[in-house]
């Protein structure tokens, strides 16, 4: 992570004012579908040298199917009938040999024409659907936030009721489903080479941010030509922190529109929901991740809402909320949310 931190500092030499207004889609935009196969996924890494699985233009929309990050054997050992396991998951486990160092099966990458380092990729998450009627949660020795408390492994298959949009965790316990993708990211700077899909960083990646549901927008700084967007690690729901290292892990189908933003220049991922603006901090040190999220919020308020530096700090304390995004993926994640409703006039 020290190597990542050094590169992040180099990327943070300046900050250019940004416009949050979403850009209109280009006329004549196209629609594509991308399904997971041994030739259209990467397994466990982000890398600027990865050949694209699909090429599109800014403004195009892609329906992307993703796969759960779990082996077929793990499901069988947990009592799942073999015929309920996705064939595409079996094919990938049988055929893909180039994998790691991370664990996630990511669909892509997608090359967006005209995307260049220094630009921002605006990812509009239009729709998220369940691909299978079950999810998995599990922990293992040496992993999670309490590894010494649980020095053994356990896996639980959780039925998902799409009609009622609940996860049937156990008798008397139902969890409302809020599906989102744990990992959405672009290629890191070429100088880093292949990096693990596990820790989130300046390229976004394994953010595990449960706020990024359908109807929200993720903004990712671009570090390589074409951006090279990848997505996976589908979750039916998750608690902030993801303390046992897994959520309601499942396969999802997402519909995304991609816009290359030449007018934005970010150092860290940001997001926008219908009700809130979100800044993010990512670091191996939780306190440092928190500082990044707060400083990003101050920068946002200064640039977008034209507050003074002092007023931005004060408003962050009065009106913004800090959340621990996740604690279990090498880099800890913190995000800060401020409600749009407090801004009574547009500036």
Coordinates of C-alpha atoms in Angstrom, one line a residue:
X1 CA 0.0 0.0 0.0
X2 CA 3.0 2.4 0.4
X3 CA 3.5 2.3 -3.3
X4 CA -0.2 3.2 -3.9
X5 CA 0.1 6.1 -1.4
X6 CA 3.1 7.5 -3.1
X7 CA 1.4 7.5 -6.5
X8 CA -1.7 9.1 -5.0
X9 CA 0.4 11.9 -3.7
X10 CA 1.8 12.5 -7.2
X11 CA -1.7 12.6 -8.6
X12 CA -2.9 15.2 -6.0
X13 CA -0.7 18.1 -7.1
X14 CA -3.6 20.3 -8.2
X15 CA -7.4 20.6 -8.0
X16 CA -9.5 22.0 -10.8
X17 CA -13.0 23.4 -10.3
X18 CA -15.6 20.9 -11.3
X19 CA -19.2 21.0 -12.6
X20 CA -21.6 18.5 -11.0
X21 CA -24.3 19.0 -13.6
X22 CA -24.7 15.7 -15.5
X23 CA -23.8 16.0 -19.2
X24 CA -26.4 15.1 -21.7
X25 CA -25.9 11.8 -23.6
X26 CA -24.5 12.0 -27.0
X27 CA -27.0 11.8 -29.8
X28 CA -27.0 8.4 -31.5
X29 CA -25.8 6.6 -28.4
X30 CA -25.7 2.9 -28.6
X31 CA -26.8 0.0 -26.3
X32 CA -24.6 -3.1 -25.7
X33 CA -24.7 -6.2 -23.6
X34 CA -21.7 -7.9 -22.0
X35 CA -22.0 -11.3 -20.4
X36 CA -19.3 -13.1 -18.3
X37 CA -17.3 -15.7 -20.2
X38 CA -13.7 -16.9 -19.9
X39 CA -12.8 -14.2 -22.5
X40 CA -14.8 -11.3 -21.1
X41 CA -13.7 -11.2 -17.5
X42 CA -10.6 -10.5 -15.4
X43 CA -10.0 -12.4 -12.3
X44 CA -8.7 -10.6 -9.3
X45 CA -6.9 -7.6 -10.7
X46 CA -7.0 -4.2 -12.4
X47 CA -4.3 -3.4 -15.0
X48 CA -3.9 -0.8 -17.6
X49 CA -2.5 -3.4 -20.0
X50 CA -5.6 -5.6 -20.0
X51 CA -7.1 -6.0 -23.5
X52 CA -10.7 -4.6 -23.6
X53 CA -13.6 -7.0 -23.8
X54 CA -15.8 -4.2 -25.3
X55 CA -15.2 -0.8 -27.0
X56 CA -17.9 1.9 -26.7
X57 CA -18.3 5.6 -27.1
X58 CA -19.1 8.2 -24.4
X59 CA -22.8 8.3 -23.9
X60 CA -23.3 4.6 -24.7
X61 CA -25.2 2.3 -22.4
X62 CA -24.1 -1.3 -21.5
X63 CA -26.1 -4.0 -19.7
X64 CA -23.4 -6.0 -17.8
X65 CA -23.9 -9.3 -16.2
X66 CA -21.5 -10.2 -13.3
X67 CA -20.8 -13.3 -11.3
X68 CA -20.5 -14.0 -7.6
X69 CA -17.1 -14.2 -6.1
X70 CA -17.3 -17.8 -4.9
X71 CA -16.3 -21.2 -6.3
X72 CA -18.9 -23.8 -7.3
X73 CA -17.3 -26.1 -4.7
X74 CA -18.1 -23.6 -2.0
X75 CA -21.7 -23.7 -2.9
X76 CA -21.8 -27.5 -3.0
X77 CA -20.1 -27.7 0.4
X78 CA -22.7 -25.4 1.8
X79 CA -25.5 -27.7 0.6
X80 CA -26.4 -26.1 -2.8
X81 CA -27.7 -28.5 -5.4
X82 CA -25.1 -28.6 -8.2
X83 CA -27.7 -27.9 -10.9
X84 CA -28.5 -24.5 -9.3
X85 CA -24.9 -23.2 -9.8
X86 CA -24.5 -20.9 -12.9
X87 CA -22.8 -22.6 -15.9
X88 CA -20.9 -19.5 -16.6
X89 CA -19.3 -19.6 -13.2
X90 CA -18.3 -23.3 -13.8
X91 CA -16.8 -22.4 -17.2
X92 CA -14.7 -19.6 -15.7
X93 CA -13.4 -21.7 -12.9
X94 CA -12.6 -24.5 -15.3
X95 CA -10.9 -22.4 -18.0
X96 CA -9.4 -19.2 -16.7
X97 CA -5.8 -19.7 -15.5
X98 CA -4.6 -16.1 -15.4
X99 CA -5.9 -14.9 -12.0
X100 CA -5.0 -13.0 -8.9
X101 CA -3.7 -11.5 -6.8
X102 CA -7.2 -10.6 -5.7
X103 CA -10.4 -12.7 -5.5
X104 CA -13.0 -11.0 -7.6
X105 CA -14.4 -12.1 -11.0
X106 CA -14.9 -8.8 -12.8
X107 CA -16.7 -8.4 -16.1
X108 CA -14.7 -6.2 -18.6
X109 CA -12.8 -4.2 -19.1
X110 CA -14.8 -1.7 -21.2
X111 CA -12.8 0.8 -23.3
X112 CA -14.5 4.2 -23.7
X113 CA -13.3 6.1 -26.8
X114 CA -11.8 9.5 -26.0
X115 CA -11.2 8.8 -22.3
X116 CA -7.8 10.0 -21.3
X117 CA -5.8 10.3 -18.1
X118 CA -6.9 13.3 -16.2
X119 CA -10.5 13.0 -17.3
X120 CA -13.3 11.6 -15.1
X121 CA -15.6 8.7 -16.0
X122 CA -19.2 9.4 -15.0
X123 CA -20.9 6.1 -14.4
X124 CA -24.7 6.4 -14.3
X125 CA -26.1 3.3 -12.6
X126 CA -29.4 3.0 -14.2
X127 CA -30.7 -0.4 -13.2
X128 CA -29.6 -3.4 -11.1
X129 CA -31.3 -6.8 -11.3
X130 CA -30.8 -10.0 -9.4
X131 CA -29.3 -12.7 -11.7
X132 CA -29.8 -15.7 -9.2
X133 CA -32.2 -16.3 -6.3
X134 CA -29.6 -16.8 -3.7
X135 CA -26.6 -15.1 -2.0
X136 CA -23.7 -16.3 0.0
X137 CA -22.1 -15.0 3.2
X138 CA -19.1 -16.5 4.9
X139 CA -16.0 -16.0 7.0
X140 CA -12.7 -17.8 7.3
X141 CA -9.7 -18.0 9.6
X142 CA -7.4 -14.9 9.4
X143 CA -10.0 -12.8 7.6
X144 CA -12.6 -10.2 8.5
X145 CA -12.5 -7.6 11.2
X146 CA -12.4 -10.1 14.1
X147 CA -10.1 -12.9 12.8
X148 CA -9.0 -14.1 16.3
X149 CA -12.6 -14.3 17.5
X150 CA -13.6 -16.7 14.6
X151 CA -10.6 -19.0 13.9
X152 CA -12.7 -21.3 11.7
X153 CA -14.7 -21.1 8.5
X154 CA -18.5 -21.0 7.9
X155 CA -20.5 -20.4 4.8
X156 CA -24.2 -19.6 4.7
X157 CA -26.4 -19.7 1.5
X158 CA -29.2 -17.1 1.9
X159 CA -32.4 -17.4 -0.3
X160 CA -33.3 -14.1 -2.1
X161 CA -37.0 -13.4 -2.7
X162 CA -37.0 -11.1 -5.7
X163 CA -40.8 -10.7 -5.6
X164 CA -40.7 -9.3 -2.1
X165 CA -37.2 -8.0 -2.4
X166 CA -36.0 -9.5 0.8
X167 CA -33.2 -11.9 1.8
X168 CA -34.5 -14.7 4.0
X169 CA -31.6 -14.9 6.4
X170 CA -33.2 -17.2 8.9
X171 CA -36.5 -17.9 10.6
X172 CA -37.8 -14.5 11.7
X173 CA -35.0 -12.5 10.1
X174 CA -35.6 -10.9 6.7
X175 CA -33.2 -8.3 5.2
X176 CA -34.5 -5.7 2.7
X177 CA -32.6 -6.1 -0.6
X178 CA -30.6 -3.1 -1.9
X179 CA -28.5 -4.6 -4.6
X180 CA -25.2 -2.8 -5.6
X181 CA -21.8 -3.7 -7.1
X182 CA -19.1 -3.9 -4.5
X183 CA -16.4 -3.4 -7.2
X184 CA -16.7 -0.8 -10.0
X185 CA -13.4 0.6 -11.2
X186 CA -11.1 1.7 -13.9
X187 CA -7.4 0.8 -14.7
X188 CA -4.9 2.2 -12.2
X189 CA -2.0 4.3 -13.4
X190 CA 0.2 2.2 -15.7
X191 CA 3.2 2.7 -13.4
X192 CA 1.6 0.4 -10.8
X193 CA 1.2 -2.6 -13.1
X194 CA -1.3 -5.2 -12.1
X195 CA -2.9 -4.5 -8.7
X196 CA -5.1 -6.7 -6.6
X197 CA -8.9 -6.3 -6.9
X198 CA -9.2 -6.5 -3.1
X199 CA -8.2 -3.0 -1.9
X200 CA -10.1 0.1 -3.2
X201 CA -7.9 3.0 -4.2
X202 CA -7.8 6.0 -6.6
X203 CA -9.2 3.8 -9.4
X204 CA -12.2 3.0 -7.2
X205 CA -12.5 -0.8 -7.5
X206 CA -13.6 -2.7 -4.5
X207 CA -15.4 0.3 -2.8
X208 CA -18.1 -1.9 -1.1
X209 CA -20.2 1.3 -0.8
X210 CA -23.8 0.3 -0.2
X211 CA -25.1 3.7 -1.3
X212 CA -24.3 3.0 -4.9
X213 CA -27.6 1.5 -5.8
X214 CA -29.6 2.0 -9.0
X215 CA -30.3 5.7 -9.6
X216 CA -26.9 6.8 -8.3
X217 CA -23.8 8.1 -10.2
X218 CA -20.2 7.3 -9.5
X219 CA -17.4 9.6 -10.7
X220 CA -14.0 7.9 -11.1
X221 CA -10.7 9.7 -12.1
X222 CA -9.3 8.1 -15.2
X223 CA -5.6 7.0 -15.2
X224 CA -5.3 5.1 -18.5
X225 CA -6.5 5.6 -22.1
X226 CA -10.0 4.3 -22.6
X227 CA -10.6 4.2 -18.8
X228 CA -11.0 0.3 -18.9
X229 CA -14.0 0.0 -16.6
X230 CA -14.6 -3.3 -14.8
X231 CA -17.4 -4.4 -12.5
X232 CA -18.3 -7.3 -10.3
X233 CA -18.6 -8.4 -6.6
X234 CA -22.4 -8.1 -6.7
X235 CA -24.1 -7.6 -3.3
X236 CA -27.8 -8.0 -2.5
X237 CA -27.2 -5.9 0.6
X238 CA -24.5 -5.1 3.1
X239 CA -23.9 -3.3 6.4
X240 CA -21.4 -0.5 6.6
X241 CA -18.1 -2.0 7.5
X242 CA -18.7 -5.5 5.9
X243 CA -17.1 -6.8 9.1
X244 CA -17.0 -10.6 8.3
X245 CA -15.4 -9.7 4.9
X246 CA -18.5 -10.7 2.8
X247 CA -21.9 -9.2 2.2
X248 CA -25.0 -10.8 0.6
X249 CA -22.7 -12.0 -2.2
X250 CA -24.6 -12.7 -5.4
X251 CA -24.6 -12.4 -9.2
X252 CA -26.2 -9.2 -10.6
X253 CA -27.1 -7.6 -13.9
X254 CA -26.5 -3.9 -14.1
X255 CA -27.3 -1.3 -16.7
X256 CA -24.7 1.5 -16.9
X257 CA -24.4 4.7 -19.0
X258 CA -20.8 5.9 -19.4
X259 CA -19.9 9.6 -19.9
X260 CA -16.4 10.9 -20.3
X261 CA -16.1 14.2 -18.4
X262 CA -13.4 16.5 -19.7
X263 CA -14.6 19.3 -17.4
X264 CA -14.0 17.3 -14.2
X265 CA -10.7 16.6 -12.6
X266 CA -10.7 14.5 -9.4
X267 CA -8.1 12.7 -7.3
X268 CA -10.5 10.3 -5.5
X269 CA -13.8 8.7 -6.4
X270 CA -17.0 10.6 -5.6
X271 CA -20.7 9.8 -6.0
X272 CA -24.1 11.4 -6.1
X273 CA -27.4 9.9 -5.1
X274 CA -30.9 11.5 -5.6
X275 CA -30.6 13.0 -2.1
X276 CA -26.9 13.3 -1.2
X277 CA -23.4 14.2 -2.4
X278 CA -20.7 11.6 -1.3
X279 CA -17.0 12.0 -1.0
X280 CA -14.7 9.1 -0.3
X281 CA -11.4 8.3 1.5
X282 CA -9.3 5.2 1.1
X283 CA -6.2 4.3 3.0
X284 CA -4.6 1.4 5.0
X285 CA -5.1 3.7 8.0
X286 CA -8.7 4.3 9.0
X287 CA -7.9 7.8 10.4
X288 CA -6.1 8.8 7.2
X289 CA -9.1 7.5 5.1
X290 CA -11.4 9.7 7.2
X291 CA -9.2 12.7 6.7
X292 CA -9.2 12.2 2.9
X293 CA -13.1 11.9 2.9
X294 CA -13.4 15.1 5.0
X295 CA -10.9 17.1 2.9
X296 CA -12.6 15.9 -0.3
X297 CA -15.9 17.2 1.1
X298 CA -14.4 20.6 2.0
X299 CA -13.0 20.8 -1.6
X300 CA -16.4 19.9 -3.0
X301 CA -18.2 22.6 -1.0
X302 CA -15.6 25.2 -1.9
X303 CA -15.6 24.4 -5.6
X304 CA -19.3 23.5 -6.2
X305 CA -21.1 25.5 -3.5
X306 CA -18.6 28.4 -3.5
X307 CA -18.2 28.4 0.3
X308 CA -15.1 29.7 2.0
X309 CA -12.6 27.2 3.3
X310 CA -13.6 27.9 6.8
X311 CA -17.4 27.7 6.1
X312 CA -16.9 24.4 4.2
X313 CA -15.2 22.9 7.3
X314 CA -17.9 24.2 9.6
X315 CA -20.7 22.9 7.3
X316 CA -19.0 19.5 7.1
X317 CA -19.2 19.3 10.9
X318 CA -22.8 20.6 11.1
X319 CA -24.5 18.8 8.2
X320 CA -22.4 16.0 6.8
X321 CA -22.2 12.4 8.1
X322 CA -19.2 10.1 8.1
X323 CA -19.7 6.3 7.5
X324 CA -17.2 3.5 7.7
X325 CA -17.6 2.0 4.2
X326 CA -15.6 -1.1 4.9
X327 CA -12.8 -2.3 7.2
X328 CA -11.7 -5.6 5.6
X329 CA -10.0 -5.1 2.2
X330 CA -6.5 -3.9 3.1
X331 CA -7.4 -0.3 2.4
X332 CA -10.2 0.9 4.7
X333 CA -13.0 3.0 3.2
X334 CA -14.7 6.0 4.7
X335 CA -17.4 8.0 2.9
X336 CA -19.0 11.4 3.9
X337 CA -22.5 12.3 2.9
X338 CA -24.1 15.7 2.8
X339 CA -27.8 16.1 1.9
X340 CA -28.8 18.1 -1.1
X341 CA -31.8 19.5 0.6
X342 CA -29.8 21.9 2.7
X343 CA -28.8 23.9 -0.4
X344 CA -31.7 26.2 -0.9
X345 CA -30.3 28.1 -3.9
X346 CA -28.3 26.9 -6.9
X347 CA -24.9 28.4 -7.3

